[in-house]
PDB file of C-alpha atoms in Angstrom:
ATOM      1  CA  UNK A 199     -76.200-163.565  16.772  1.00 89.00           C
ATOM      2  CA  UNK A 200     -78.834-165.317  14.664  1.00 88.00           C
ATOM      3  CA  UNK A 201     -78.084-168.328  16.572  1.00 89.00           C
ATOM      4  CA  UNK A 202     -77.864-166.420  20.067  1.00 90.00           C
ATOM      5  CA  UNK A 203     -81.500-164.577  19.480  1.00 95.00           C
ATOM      6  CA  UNK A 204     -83.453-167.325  18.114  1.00 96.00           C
ATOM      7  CA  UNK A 205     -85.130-168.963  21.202  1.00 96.00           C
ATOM      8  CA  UNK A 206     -88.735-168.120  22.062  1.00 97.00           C
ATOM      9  CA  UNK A 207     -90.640-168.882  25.182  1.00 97.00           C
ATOM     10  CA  UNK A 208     -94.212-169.956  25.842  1.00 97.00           C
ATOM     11  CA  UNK A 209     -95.275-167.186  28.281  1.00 97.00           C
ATOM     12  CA  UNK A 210     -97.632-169.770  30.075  1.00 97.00           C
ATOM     13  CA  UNK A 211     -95.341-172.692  30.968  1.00 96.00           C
ATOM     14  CA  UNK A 212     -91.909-171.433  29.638  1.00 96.00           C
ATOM     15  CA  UNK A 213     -91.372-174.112  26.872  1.00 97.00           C
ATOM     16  CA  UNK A 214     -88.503-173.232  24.886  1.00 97.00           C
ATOM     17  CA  UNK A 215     -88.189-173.473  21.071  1.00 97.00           C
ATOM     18  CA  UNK A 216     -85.606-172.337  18.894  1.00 97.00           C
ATOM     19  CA  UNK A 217     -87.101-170.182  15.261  1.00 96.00           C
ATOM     20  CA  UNK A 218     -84.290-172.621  13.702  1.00 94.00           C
ATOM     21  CA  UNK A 219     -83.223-175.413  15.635  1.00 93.00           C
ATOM     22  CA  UNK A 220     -86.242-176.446  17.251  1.00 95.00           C
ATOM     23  CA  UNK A 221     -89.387-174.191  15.779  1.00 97.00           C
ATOM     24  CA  UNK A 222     -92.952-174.284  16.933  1.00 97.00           C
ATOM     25  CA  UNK A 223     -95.267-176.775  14.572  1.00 97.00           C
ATOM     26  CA  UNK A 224     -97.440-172.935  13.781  1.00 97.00           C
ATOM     27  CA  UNK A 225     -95.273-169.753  14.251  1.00 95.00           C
ATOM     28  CA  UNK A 226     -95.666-167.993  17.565  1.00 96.00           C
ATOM     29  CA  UNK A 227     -97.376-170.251  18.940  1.00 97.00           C
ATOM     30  CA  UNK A 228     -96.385-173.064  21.983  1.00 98.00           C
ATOM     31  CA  UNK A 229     -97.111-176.721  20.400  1.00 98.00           C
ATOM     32  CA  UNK A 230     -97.860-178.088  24.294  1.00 97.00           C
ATOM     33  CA  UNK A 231    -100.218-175.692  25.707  1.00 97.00           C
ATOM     34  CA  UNK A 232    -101.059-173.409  22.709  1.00 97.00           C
ATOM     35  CA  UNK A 233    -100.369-170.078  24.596  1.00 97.00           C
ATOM     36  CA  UNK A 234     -98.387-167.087  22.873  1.00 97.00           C
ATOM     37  CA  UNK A 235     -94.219-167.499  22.103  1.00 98.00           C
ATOM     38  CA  UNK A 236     -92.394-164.224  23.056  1.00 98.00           C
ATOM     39  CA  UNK A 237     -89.000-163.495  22.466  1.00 97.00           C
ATOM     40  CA  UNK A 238     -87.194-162.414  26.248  1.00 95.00           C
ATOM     41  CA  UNK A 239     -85.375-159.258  26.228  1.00 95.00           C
ATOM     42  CA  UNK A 240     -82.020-161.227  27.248  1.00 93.00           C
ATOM     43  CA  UNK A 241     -82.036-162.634  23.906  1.00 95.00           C
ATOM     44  CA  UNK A 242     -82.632-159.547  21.689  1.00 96.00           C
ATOM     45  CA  UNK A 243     -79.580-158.779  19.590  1.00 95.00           C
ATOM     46  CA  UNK A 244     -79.096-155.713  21.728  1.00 96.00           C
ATOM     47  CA  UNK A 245     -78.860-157.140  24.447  1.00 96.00           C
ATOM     48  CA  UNK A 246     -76.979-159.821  23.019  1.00 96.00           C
ATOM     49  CA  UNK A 247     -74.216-157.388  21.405  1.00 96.00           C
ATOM     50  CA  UNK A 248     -73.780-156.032  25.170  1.00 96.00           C
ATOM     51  CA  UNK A 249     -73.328-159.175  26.519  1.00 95.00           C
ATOM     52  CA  UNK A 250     -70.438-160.307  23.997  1.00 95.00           C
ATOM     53  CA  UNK A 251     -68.653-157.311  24.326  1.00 97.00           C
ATOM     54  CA  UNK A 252     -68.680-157.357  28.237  1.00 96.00           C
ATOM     55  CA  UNK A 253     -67.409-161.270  27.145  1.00 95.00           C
ATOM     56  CA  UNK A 254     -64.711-159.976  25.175  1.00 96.00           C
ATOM     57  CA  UNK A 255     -63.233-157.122  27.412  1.00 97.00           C
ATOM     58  CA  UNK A 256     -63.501-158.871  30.315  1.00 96.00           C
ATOM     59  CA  UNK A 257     -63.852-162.642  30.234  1.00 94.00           C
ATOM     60  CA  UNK A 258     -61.618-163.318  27.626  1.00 95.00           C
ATOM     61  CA  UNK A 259     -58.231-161.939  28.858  1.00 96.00           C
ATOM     62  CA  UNK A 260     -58.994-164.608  31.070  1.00 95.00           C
ATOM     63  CA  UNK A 261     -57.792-167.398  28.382  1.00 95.00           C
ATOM     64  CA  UNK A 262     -54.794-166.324  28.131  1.00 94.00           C
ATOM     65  CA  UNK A 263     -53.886-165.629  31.528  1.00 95.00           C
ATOM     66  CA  UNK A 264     -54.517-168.968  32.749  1.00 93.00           C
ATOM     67  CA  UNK A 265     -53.211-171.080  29.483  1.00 94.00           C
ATOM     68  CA  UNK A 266     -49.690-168.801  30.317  1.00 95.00           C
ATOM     69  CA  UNK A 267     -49.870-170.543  34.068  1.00 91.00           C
ATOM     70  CA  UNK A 268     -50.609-173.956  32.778  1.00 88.00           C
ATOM     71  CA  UNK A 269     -54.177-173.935  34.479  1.00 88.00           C
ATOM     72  CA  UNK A 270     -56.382-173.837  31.033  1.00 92.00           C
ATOM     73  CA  UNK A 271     -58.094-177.248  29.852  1.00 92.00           C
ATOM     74  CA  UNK A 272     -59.958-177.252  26.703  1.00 93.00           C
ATOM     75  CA  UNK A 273     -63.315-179.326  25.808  1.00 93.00           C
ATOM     76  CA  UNK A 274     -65.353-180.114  22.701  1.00 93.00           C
ATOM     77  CA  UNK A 275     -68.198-179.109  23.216  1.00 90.00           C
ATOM     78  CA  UNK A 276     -69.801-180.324  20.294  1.00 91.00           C
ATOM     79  CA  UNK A 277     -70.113-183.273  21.485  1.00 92.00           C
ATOM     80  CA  UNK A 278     -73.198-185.245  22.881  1.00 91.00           C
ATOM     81  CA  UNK A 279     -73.516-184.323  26.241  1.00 91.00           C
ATOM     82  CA  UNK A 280     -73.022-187.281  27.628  1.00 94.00           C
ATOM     83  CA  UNK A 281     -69.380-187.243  26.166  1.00 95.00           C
ATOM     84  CA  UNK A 282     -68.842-183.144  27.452  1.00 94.00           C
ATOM     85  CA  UNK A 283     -70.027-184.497  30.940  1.00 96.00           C
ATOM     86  CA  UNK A 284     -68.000-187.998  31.191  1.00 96.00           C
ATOM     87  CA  UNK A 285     -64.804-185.596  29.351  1.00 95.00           C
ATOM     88  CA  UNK A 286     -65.654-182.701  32.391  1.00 95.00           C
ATOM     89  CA  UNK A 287     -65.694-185.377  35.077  1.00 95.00           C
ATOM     90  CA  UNK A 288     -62.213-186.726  33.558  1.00 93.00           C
ATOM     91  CA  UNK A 289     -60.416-183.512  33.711  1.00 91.00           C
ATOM     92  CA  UNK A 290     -61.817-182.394  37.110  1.00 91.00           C
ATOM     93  CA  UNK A 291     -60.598-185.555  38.799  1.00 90.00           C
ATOM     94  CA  UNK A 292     -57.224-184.884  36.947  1.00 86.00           C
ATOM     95  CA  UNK A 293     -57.037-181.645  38.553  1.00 82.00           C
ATOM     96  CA  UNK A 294     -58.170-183.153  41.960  1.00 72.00           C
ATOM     97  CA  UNK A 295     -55.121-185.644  41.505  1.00 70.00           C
ATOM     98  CA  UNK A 296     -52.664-182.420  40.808  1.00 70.00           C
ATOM     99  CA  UNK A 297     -53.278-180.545  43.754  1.00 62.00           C
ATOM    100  CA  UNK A 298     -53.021-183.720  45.884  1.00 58.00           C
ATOM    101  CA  UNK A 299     -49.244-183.996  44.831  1.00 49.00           C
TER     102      UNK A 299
END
């Protein structure tokens, strides 16, 4: 949640900082154009809390359904992106490959 509620946008050019990750030099306020940071309401832990149970009554039956058929793949995504992407592009051609047979 902490991690999921976090970001802040500049409300003049929509530069995105994390209070964490990636804060603002001077709290609430954008270090490139100076304007006011403001917290959207899709990342208040409200809304948050809806969205992950909606995730986990309805997205992730999912999982299971297609690892039982074989059709689940699995990434790290902790990786750099450059390794997600290149690993992404991997399995997709894979899969290409599979349904060509």
């Amino acid at each position: 949640m902490r991690r999921l509620s976090g970001r802040r946008t500049c409300v003049k050019n929509g530069h995105v900082y994390h209070l964490e990750f990636d804060p603002p030099k001077h709290e609430g306020v954008c270090d490139q154009d100076g304007s006011r940071l403001v917290q959207r309401d899709d990342d208040k832990p409200e809304t948050i809390q809806k969205r992950l149970d909606v995730y986990h009554d309805q997205t992730e039956p999912l999982i299971q359904w297609y690892e039982q058929r074989g059709k689940l793949r699995r990434l790290d995504g902790t990786r750099t992106p450059e390794e997600v992407h290149s690993r992404i592009r991997a399995t997709l051609a894979t899969l290409a490959l599979e349904d060509d047979v």
